[in-house]
PDB file of C-alpha atoms and ligand atoms in Angstrom:
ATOM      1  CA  UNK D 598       0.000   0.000   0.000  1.00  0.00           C
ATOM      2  CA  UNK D 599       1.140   3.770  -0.689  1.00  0.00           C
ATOM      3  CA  UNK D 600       2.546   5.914   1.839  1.00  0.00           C
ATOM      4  CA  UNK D 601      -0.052   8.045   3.178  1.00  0.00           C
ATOM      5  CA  UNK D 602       0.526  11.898   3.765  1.00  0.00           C
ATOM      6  CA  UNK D 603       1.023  14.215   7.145  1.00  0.00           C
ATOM      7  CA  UNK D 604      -0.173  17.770   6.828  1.00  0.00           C
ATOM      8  CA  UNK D 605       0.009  20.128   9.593  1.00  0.00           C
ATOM      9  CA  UNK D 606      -2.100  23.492   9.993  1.00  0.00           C
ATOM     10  CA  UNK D 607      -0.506  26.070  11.906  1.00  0.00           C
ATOM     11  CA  UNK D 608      -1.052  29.528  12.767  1.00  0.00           C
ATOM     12  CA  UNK D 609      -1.942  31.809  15.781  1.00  0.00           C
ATOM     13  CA  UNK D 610      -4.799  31.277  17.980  1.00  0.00           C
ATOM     14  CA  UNK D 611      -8.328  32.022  16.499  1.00  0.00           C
ATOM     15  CA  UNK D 612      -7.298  32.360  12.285  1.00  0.00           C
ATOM     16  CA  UNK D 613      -9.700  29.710  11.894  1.00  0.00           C
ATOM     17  CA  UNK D 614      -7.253  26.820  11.532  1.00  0.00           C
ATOM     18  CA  UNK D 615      -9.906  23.815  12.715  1.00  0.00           C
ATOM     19  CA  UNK D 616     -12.581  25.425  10.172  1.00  0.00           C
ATOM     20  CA  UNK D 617     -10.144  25.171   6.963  1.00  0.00           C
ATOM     21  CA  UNK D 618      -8.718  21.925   8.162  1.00  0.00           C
ATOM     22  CA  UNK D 619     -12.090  20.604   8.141  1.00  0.00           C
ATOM     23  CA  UNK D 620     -13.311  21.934   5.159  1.00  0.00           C
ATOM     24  CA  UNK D 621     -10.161  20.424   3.629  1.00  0.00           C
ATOM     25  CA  UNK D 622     -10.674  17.266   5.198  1.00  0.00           C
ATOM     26  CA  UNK D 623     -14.092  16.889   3.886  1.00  0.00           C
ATOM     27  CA  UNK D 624     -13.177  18.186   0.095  1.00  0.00           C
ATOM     28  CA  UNK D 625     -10.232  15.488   0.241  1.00  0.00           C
ATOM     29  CA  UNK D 626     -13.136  13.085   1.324  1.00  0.00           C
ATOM     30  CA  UNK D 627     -15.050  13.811  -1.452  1.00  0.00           C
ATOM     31  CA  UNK D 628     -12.429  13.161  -3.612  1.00  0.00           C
ATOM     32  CA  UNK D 629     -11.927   9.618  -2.778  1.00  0.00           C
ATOM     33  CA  UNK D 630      -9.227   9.483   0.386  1.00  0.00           C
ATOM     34  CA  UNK D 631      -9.426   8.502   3.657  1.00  0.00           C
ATOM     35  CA  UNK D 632      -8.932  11.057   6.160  1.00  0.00           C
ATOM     36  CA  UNK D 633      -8.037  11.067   9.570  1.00  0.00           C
ATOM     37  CA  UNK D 634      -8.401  14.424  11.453  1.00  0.00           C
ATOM     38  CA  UNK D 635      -6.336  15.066  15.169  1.00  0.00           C
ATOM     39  CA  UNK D 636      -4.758  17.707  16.892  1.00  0.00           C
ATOM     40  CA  UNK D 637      -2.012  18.803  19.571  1.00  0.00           C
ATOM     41  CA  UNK D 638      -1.796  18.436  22.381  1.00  0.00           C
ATOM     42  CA  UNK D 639      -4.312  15.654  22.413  1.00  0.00           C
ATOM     43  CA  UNK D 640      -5.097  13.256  19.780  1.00  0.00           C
ATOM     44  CA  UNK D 641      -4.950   9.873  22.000  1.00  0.00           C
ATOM     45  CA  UNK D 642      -6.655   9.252  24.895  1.00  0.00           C
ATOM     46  CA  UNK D 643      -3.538   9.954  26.987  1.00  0.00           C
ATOM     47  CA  UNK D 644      -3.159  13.359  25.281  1.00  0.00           C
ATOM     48  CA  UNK D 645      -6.340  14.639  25.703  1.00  0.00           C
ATOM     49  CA  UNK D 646      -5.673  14.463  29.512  1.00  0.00           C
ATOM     50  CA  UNK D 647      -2.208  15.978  28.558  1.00  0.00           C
ATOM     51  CA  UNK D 648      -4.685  19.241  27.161  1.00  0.00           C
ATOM     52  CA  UNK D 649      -6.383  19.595  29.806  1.00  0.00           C
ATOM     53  CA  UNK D 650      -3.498  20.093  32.114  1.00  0.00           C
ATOM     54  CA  UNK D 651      -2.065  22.488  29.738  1.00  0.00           C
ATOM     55  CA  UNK D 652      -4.937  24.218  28.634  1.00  0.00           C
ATOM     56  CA  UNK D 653      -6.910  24.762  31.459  1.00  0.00           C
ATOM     57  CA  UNK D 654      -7.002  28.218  32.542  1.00  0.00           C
ATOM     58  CA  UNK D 655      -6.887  26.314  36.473  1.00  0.00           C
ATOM     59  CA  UNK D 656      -3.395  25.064  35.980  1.00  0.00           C
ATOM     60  CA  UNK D 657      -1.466  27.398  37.952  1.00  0.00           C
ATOM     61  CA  UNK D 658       2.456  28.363  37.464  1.00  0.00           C
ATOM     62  CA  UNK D 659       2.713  25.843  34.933  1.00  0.00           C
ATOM     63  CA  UNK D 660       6.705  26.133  34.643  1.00  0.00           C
ATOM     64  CA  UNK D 661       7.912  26.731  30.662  1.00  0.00           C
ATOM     65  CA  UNK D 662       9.602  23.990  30.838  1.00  0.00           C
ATOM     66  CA  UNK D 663       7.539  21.823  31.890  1.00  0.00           C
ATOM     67  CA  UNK D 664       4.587  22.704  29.777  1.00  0.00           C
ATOM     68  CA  UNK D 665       7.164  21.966  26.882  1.00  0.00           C
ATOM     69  CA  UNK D 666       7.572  18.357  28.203  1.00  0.00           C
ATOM     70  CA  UNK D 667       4.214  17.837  28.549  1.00  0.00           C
ATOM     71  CA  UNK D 668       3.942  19.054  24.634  1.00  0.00           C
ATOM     72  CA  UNK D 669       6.295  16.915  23.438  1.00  0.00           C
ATOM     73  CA  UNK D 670       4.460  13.822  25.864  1.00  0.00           C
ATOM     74  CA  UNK D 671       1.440  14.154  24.206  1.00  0.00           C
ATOM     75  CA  UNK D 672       3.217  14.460  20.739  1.00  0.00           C
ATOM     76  CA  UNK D 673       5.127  11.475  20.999  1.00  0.00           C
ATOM     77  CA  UNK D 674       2.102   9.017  22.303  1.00  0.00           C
ATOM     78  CA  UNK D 675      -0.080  11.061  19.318  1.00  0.00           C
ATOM     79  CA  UNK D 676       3.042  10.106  16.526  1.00  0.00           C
ATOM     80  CA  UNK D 677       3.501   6.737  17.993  1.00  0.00           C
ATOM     81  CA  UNK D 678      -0.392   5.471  18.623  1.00  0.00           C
ATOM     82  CA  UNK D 679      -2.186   7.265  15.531  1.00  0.00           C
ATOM     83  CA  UNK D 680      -0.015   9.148  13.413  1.00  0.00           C
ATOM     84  CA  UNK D 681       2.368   6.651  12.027  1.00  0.00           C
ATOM     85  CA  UNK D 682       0.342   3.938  11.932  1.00  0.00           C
ATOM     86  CA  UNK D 683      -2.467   6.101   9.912  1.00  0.00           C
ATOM     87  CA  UNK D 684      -0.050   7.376   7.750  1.00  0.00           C
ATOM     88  CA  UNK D 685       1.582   3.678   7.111  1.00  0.00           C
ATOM     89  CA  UNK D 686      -1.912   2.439   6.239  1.00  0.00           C
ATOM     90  CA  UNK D 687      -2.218   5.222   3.151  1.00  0.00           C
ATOM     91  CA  UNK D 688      -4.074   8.144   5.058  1.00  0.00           C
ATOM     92  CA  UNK D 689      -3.973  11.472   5.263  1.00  0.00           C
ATOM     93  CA  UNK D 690      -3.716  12.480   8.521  1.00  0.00           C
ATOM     94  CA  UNK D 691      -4.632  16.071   9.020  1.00  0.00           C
ATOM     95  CA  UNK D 692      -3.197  17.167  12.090  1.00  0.00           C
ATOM     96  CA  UNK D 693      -4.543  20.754  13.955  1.00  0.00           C
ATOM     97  CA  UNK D 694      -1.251  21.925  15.435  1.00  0.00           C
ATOM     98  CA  UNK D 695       2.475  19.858  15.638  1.00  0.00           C
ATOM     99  CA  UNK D 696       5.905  20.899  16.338  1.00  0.00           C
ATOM    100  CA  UNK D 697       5.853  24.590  14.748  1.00  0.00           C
ATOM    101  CA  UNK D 698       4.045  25.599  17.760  1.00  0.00           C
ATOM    102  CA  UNK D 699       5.864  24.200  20.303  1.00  0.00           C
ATOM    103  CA  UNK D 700       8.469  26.184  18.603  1.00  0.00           C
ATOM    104  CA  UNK D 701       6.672  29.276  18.128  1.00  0.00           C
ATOM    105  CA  UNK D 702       4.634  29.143  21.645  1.00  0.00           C
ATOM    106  CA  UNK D 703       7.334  27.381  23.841  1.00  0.00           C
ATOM    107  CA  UNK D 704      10.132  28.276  22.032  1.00  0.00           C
ATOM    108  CA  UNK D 705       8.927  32.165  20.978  1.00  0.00           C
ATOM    109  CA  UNK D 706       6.711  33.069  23.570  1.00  0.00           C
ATOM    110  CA  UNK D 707       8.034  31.945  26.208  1.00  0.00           C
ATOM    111  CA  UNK D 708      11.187  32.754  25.044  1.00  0.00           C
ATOM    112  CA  UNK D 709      12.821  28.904  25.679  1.00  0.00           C
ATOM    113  CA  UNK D 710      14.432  29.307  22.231  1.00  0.00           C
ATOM    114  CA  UNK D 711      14.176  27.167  19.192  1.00  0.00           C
ATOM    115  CA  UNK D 712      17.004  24.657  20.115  1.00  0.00           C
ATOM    116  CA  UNK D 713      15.665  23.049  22.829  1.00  0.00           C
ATOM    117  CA  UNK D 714      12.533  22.449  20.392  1.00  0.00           C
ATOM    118  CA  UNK D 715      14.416  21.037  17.928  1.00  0.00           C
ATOM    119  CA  UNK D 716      16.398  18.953  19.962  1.00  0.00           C
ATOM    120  CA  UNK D 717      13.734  17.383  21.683  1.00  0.00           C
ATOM    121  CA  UNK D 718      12.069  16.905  18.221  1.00  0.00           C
ATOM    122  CA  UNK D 719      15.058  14.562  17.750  1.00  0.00           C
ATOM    123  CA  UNK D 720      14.951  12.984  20.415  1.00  0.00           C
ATOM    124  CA  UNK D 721      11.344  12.576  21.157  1.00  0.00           C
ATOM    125  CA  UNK D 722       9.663  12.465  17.875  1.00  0.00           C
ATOM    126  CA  UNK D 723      12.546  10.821  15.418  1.00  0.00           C
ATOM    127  CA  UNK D 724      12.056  14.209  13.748  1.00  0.00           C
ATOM    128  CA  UNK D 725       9.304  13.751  11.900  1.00  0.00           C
ATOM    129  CA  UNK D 726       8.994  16.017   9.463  1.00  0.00           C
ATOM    130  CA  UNK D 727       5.133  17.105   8.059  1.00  0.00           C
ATOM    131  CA  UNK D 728       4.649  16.528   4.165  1.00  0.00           C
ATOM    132  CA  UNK D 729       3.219  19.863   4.268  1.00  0.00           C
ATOM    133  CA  UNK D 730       2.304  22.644   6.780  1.00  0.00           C
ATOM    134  CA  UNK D 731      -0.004  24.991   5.871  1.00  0.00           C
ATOM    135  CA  UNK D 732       0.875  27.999   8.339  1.00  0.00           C
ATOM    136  CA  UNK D 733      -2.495  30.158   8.803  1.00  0.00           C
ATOM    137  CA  UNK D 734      -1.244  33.903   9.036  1.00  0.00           C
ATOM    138  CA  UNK D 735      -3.138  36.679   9.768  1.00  0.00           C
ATOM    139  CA  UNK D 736      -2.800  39.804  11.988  1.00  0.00           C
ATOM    140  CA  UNK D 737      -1.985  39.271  15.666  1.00  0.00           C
ATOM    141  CA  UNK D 738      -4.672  41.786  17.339  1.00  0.00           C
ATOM    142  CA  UNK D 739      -7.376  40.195  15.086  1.00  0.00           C
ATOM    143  CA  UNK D 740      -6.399  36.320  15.934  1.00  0.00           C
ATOM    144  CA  UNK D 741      -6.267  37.625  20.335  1.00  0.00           C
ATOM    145  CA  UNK D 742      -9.810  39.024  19.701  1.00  0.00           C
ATOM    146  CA  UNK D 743     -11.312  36.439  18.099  1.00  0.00           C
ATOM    147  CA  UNK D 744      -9.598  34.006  20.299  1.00  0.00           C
ATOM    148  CA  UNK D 745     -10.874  35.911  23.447  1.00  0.00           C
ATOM    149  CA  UNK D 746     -14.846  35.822  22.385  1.00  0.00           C
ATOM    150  CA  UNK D 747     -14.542  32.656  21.797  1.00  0.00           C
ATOM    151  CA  UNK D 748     -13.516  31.298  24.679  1.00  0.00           C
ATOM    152  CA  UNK D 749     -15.816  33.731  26.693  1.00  0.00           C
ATOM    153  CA  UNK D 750     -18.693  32.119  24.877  1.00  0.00           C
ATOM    154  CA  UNK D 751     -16.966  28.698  25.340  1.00  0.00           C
ATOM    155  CA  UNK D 752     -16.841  29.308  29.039  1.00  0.00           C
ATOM    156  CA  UNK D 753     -19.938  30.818  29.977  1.00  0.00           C
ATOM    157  CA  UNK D 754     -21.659  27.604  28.280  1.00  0.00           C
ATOM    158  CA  UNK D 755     -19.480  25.445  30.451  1.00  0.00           C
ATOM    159  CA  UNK D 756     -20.626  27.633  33.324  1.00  0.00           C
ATOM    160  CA  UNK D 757     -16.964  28.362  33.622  1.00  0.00           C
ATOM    161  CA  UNK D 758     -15.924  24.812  34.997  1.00  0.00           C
ATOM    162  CA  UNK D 759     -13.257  24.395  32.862  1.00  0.00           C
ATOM    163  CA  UNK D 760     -12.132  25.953  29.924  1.00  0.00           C
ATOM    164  CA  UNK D 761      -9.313  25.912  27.136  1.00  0.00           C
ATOM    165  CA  UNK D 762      -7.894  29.906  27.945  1.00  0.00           C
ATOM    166  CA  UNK D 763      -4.408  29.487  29.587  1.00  0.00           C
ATOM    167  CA  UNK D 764      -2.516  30.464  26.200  1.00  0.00           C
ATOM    168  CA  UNK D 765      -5.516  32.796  25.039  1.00  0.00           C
ATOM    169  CA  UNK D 766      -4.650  34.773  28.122  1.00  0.00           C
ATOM    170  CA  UNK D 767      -1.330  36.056  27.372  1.00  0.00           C
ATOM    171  CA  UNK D 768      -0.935  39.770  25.869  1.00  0.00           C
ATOM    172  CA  UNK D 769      -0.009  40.959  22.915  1.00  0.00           C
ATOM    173  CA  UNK D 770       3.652  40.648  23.690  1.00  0.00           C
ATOM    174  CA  UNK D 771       3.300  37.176  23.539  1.00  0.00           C
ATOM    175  CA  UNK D 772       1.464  36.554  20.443  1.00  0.00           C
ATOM    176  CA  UNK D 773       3.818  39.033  18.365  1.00  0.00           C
ATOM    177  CA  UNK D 774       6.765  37.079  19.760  1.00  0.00           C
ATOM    178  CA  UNK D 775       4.504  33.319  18.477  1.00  0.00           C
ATOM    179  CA  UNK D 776       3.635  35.189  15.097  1.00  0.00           C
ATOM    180  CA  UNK D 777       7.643  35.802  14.564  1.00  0.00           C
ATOM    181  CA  UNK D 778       8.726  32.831  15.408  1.00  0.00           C
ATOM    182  CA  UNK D 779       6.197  31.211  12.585  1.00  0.00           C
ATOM    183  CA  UNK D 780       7.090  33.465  10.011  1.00  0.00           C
ATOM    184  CA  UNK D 781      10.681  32.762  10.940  1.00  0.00           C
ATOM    185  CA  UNK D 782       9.778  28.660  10.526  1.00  0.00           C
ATOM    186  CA  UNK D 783       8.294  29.399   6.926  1.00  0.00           C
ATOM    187  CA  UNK D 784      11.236  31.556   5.852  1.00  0.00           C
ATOM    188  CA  UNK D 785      13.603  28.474   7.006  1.00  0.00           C
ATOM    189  CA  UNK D 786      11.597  25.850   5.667  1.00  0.00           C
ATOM    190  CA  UNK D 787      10.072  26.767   2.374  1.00  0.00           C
ATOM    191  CA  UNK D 788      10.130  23.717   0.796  1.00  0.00           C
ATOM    192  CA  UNK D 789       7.805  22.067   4.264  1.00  0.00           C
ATOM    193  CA  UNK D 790       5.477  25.267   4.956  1.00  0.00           C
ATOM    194  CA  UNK D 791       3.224  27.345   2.701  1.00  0.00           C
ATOM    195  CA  UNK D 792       2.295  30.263   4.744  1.00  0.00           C
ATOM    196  CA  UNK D 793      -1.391  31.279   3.487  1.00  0.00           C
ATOM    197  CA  UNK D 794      -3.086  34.269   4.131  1.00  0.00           C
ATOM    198  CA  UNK D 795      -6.071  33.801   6.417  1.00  0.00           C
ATOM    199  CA  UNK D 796      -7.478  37.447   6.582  1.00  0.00           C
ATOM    200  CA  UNK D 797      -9.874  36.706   3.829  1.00  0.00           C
ATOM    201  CA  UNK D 798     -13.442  34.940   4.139  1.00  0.00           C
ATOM    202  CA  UNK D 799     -13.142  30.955   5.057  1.00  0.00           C
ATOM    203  CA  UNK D 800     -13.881  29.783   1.577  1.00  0.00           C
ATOM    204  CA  UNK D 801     -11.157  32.311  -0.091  1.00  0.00           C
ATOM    205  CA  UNK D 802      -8.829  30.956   2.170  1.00  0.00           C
ATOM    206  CA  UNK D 803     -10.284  27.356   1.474  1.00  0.00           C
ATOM    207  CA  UNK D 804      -9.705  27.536  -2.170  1.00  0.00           C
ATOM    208  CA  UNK D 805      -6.135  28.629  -1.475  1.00  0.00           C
ATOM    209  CA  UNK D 806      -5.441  25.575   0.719  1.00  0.00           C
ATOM    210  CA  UNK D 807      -6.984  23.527  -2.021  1.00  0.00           C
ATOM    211  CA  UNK D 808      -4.394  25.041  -4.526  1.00  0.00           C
ATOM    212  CA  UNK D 809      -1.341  24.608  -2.447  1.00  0.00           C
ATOM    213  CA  UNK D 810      -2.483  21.127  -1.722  1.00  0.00           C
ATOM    214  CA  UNK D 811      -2.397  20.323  -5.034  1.00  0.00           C
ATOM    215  CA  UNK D 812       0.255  22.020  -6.563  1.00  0.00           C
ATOM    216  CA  UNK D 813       2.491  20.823  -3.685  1.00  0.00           C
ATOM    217  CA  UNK D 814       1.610  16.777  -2.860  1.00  0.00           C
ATOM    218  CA  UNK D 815       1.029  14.280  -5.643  1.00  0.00           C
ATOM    219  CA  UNK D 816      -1.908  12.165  -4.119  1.00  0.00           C
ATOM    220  CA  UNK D 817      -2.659   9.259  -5.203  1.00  0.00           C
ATOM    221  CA  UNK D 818      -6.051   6.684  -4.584  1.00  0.00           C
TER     222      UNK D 818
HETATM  223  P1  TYD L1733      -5.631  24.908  19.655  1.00  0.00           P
HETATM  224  O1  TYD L1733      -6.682  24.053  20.238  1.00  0.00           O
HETATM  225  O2  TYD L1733      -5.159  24.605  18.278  1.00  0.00           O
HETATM  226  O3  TYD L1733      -6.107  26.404  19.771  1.00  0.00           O
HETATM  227  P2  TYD L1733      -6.840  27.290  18.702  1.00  0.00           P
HETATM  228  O4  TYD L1733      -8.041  26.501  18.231  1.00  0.00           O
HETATM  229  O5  TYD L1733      -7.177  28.478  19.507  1.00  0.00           O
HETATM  230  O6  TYD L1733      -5.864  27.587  17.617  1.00  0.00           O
HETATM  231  O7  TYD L1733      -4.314  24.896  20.575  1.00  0.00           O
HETATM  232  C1  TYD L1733      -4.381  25.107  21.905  1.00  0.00           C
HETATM  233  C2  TYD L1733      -3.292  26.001  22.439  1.00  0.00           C
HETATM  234  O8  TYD L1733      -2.092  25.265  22.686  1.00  0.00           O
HETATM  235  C3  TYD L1733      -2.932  27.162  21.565  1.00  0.00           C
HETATM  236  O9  TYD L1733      -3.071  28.336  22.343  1.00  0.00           O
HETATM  237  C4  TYD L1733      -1.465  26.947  21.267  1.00  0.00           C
HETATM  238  C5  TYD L1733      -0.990  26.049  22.343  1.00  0.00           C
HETATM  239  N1  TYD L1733       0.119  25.157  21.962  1.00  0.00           N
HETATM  240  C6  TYD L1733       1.408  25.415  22.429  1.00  0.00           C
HETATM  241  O10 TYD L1733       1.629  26.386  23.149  1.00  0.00           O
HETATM  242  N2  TYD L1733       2.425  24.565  22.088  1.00  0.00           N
HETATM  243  C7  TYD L1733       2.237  23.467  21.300  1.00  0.00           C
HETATM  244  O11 TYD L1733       3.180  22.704  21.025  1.00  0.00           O
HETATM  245  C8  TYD L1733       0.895  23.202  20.834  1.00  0.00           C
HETATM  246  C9  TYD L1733       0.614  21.990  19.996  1.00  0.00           C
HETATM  247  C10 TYD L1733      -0.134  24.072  21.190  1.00  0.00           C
END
C-alpha cells in the first residue's frame, strides 16, 4: 500500500485553523481518500488528559519547561499510537497543530528558544517532518480578539468549569513574539510550509489551501 501523507495546519490562535482543516478534510473526502483528522496536544486518549493540564485556565504556574515536556508527551504518544500507523496504512492524517508551535509558543513566547525544540524533536519524535504545513497567518490583534470571544462564549456555556484559555490569556507581547517565530519557521523551511493568508473569508482561504495542496503533494487513490 502507498505511503499516506502528514499535513500540519498552523497559525496563531483564532485564524480559523480547525474550520479550513475541516473543510479540507471533507473536500479530500469527497475526492476519494481517507482522512483522519487530530490535533495537539491531544489526539490519544492519553493526550487529551495531557490538554487539559495544559490548557486549562486552572493550571497554575505551569513552569515553561515543563509545559514543553508535557507538549512533546502528548506528541510522541499522538506520533507513535495514531499518526504513524495512519499514515503507514495510506491516510492522510490532518493534524490541527504539531511541532511549529511548540516552537513558536514554547520556544517564541516563552522565550525557551528554538534549540531546545528542535532537539527534543530529535529525540522525542525521530524528527518527523510534516509533508506539508499549511501555516495560517493573519494579523496578531485580530487572531487575540477572536480568540478571546470565543472562549468567553466557550466558558460561559461550560458555566466556567473548565475551559481551554491558559494560552488565550497572554498579551499581545506574547502573540507578536509566536507570530515571529512562525514566520521565521516558513522563511527556514520553504520547501515544508506554505504560509497562506487567512485574513480573507473561510472559503477564499479554502480555495487557497486547495491550490497549495495540489500544486504541492502528488496524491494518489
Ligand atoms: P488549539 O486548540 O489549536 O487552539 P486554537 O483553536 O485556539 O488555535 O491549541 C491550543 C493552544 O495550545 C494554543 O493556544 C497553542 C498552544 N500550543 C502550544 O503552546 N504549544 C504546542 O506545542 C501546541 C501543539 C499548542
Amino acid at each position: 500500500m502507498s505511503r499516506g501523507k502528514f499535513i500540519t495546519f498552523e497559525g496563531l490562535d483564532g485564524c480559523g485553523k480547525s474550520t479550513q482543516l475541516k473543510k479540507l478534510a471533507s473536500a479530500l473526502a469527497k475526492q476519494g481518500f481517507d482522512v483522519v483528522m487530530t490535533r495537539e496536544p491531544g489526539g490519544t486518549a492519553t493526550g487529551e488528559n495531557i490538554r487539559k493540564v495544559l490548557l486549562d485556565s486552572r493550571t497554575a504556574g505551569l513552569d515553561a519547561h515543563a509545559e514543553l515536556a508535557l507538549m512533546f508527551a502528548s506528541r510522541a504518544q499522538h506520533i507513535h499510537e495514531v499518526i504513524l500507523p495512519a499514515v503507514a496504512e495510506g491516510k492522510i492524517v490532518l493534524c490541527d497543530r504539531f511541532t511549529d508551535s511548540t516552537e513558536a509558543y514554547q520556544g517564541g513566547g516563552r522565550k525557551l528558544g528554538s534549540a531546545p525544540v528542535l532537539e527534543l524533536h530529535r529525540i522525542l519524535c525521530g524528527n518527523l517532518q510534516p509533508d506539508l504545513t499549511i501555516l495560517m497567518d493573519c494579523d496578531v490583534a485580530m487572531s487575540v480578539s477572536r480568540a478571546r470571544l470565543r472562549n468567553s462564549s466557550h466558558a460561559a456555556k461550560n458555566n466556567r468549569k473548565s475551559d481551554e484559555n491558559r494560552f488565550e490569556r497572554e498579551n499581545r507581547a506574547f502573540f507578536t513574539r509566536v507570530h515571529q517565530a512562525f514566520l521565521a519557521i516558513g522563511k527556514r523551511e520553504p520547501h515544508r510550509v506554505s504560509i497562506v493568508d487567512a485574513r480573507g473569508t473561510p472559503n477564499e482561504t479554502h480555495r487557497k489551501i486547495m491550490e497549495i495542496v495540489s500544486a504541492r503533494l502528488k496524491l494518489k487513490k
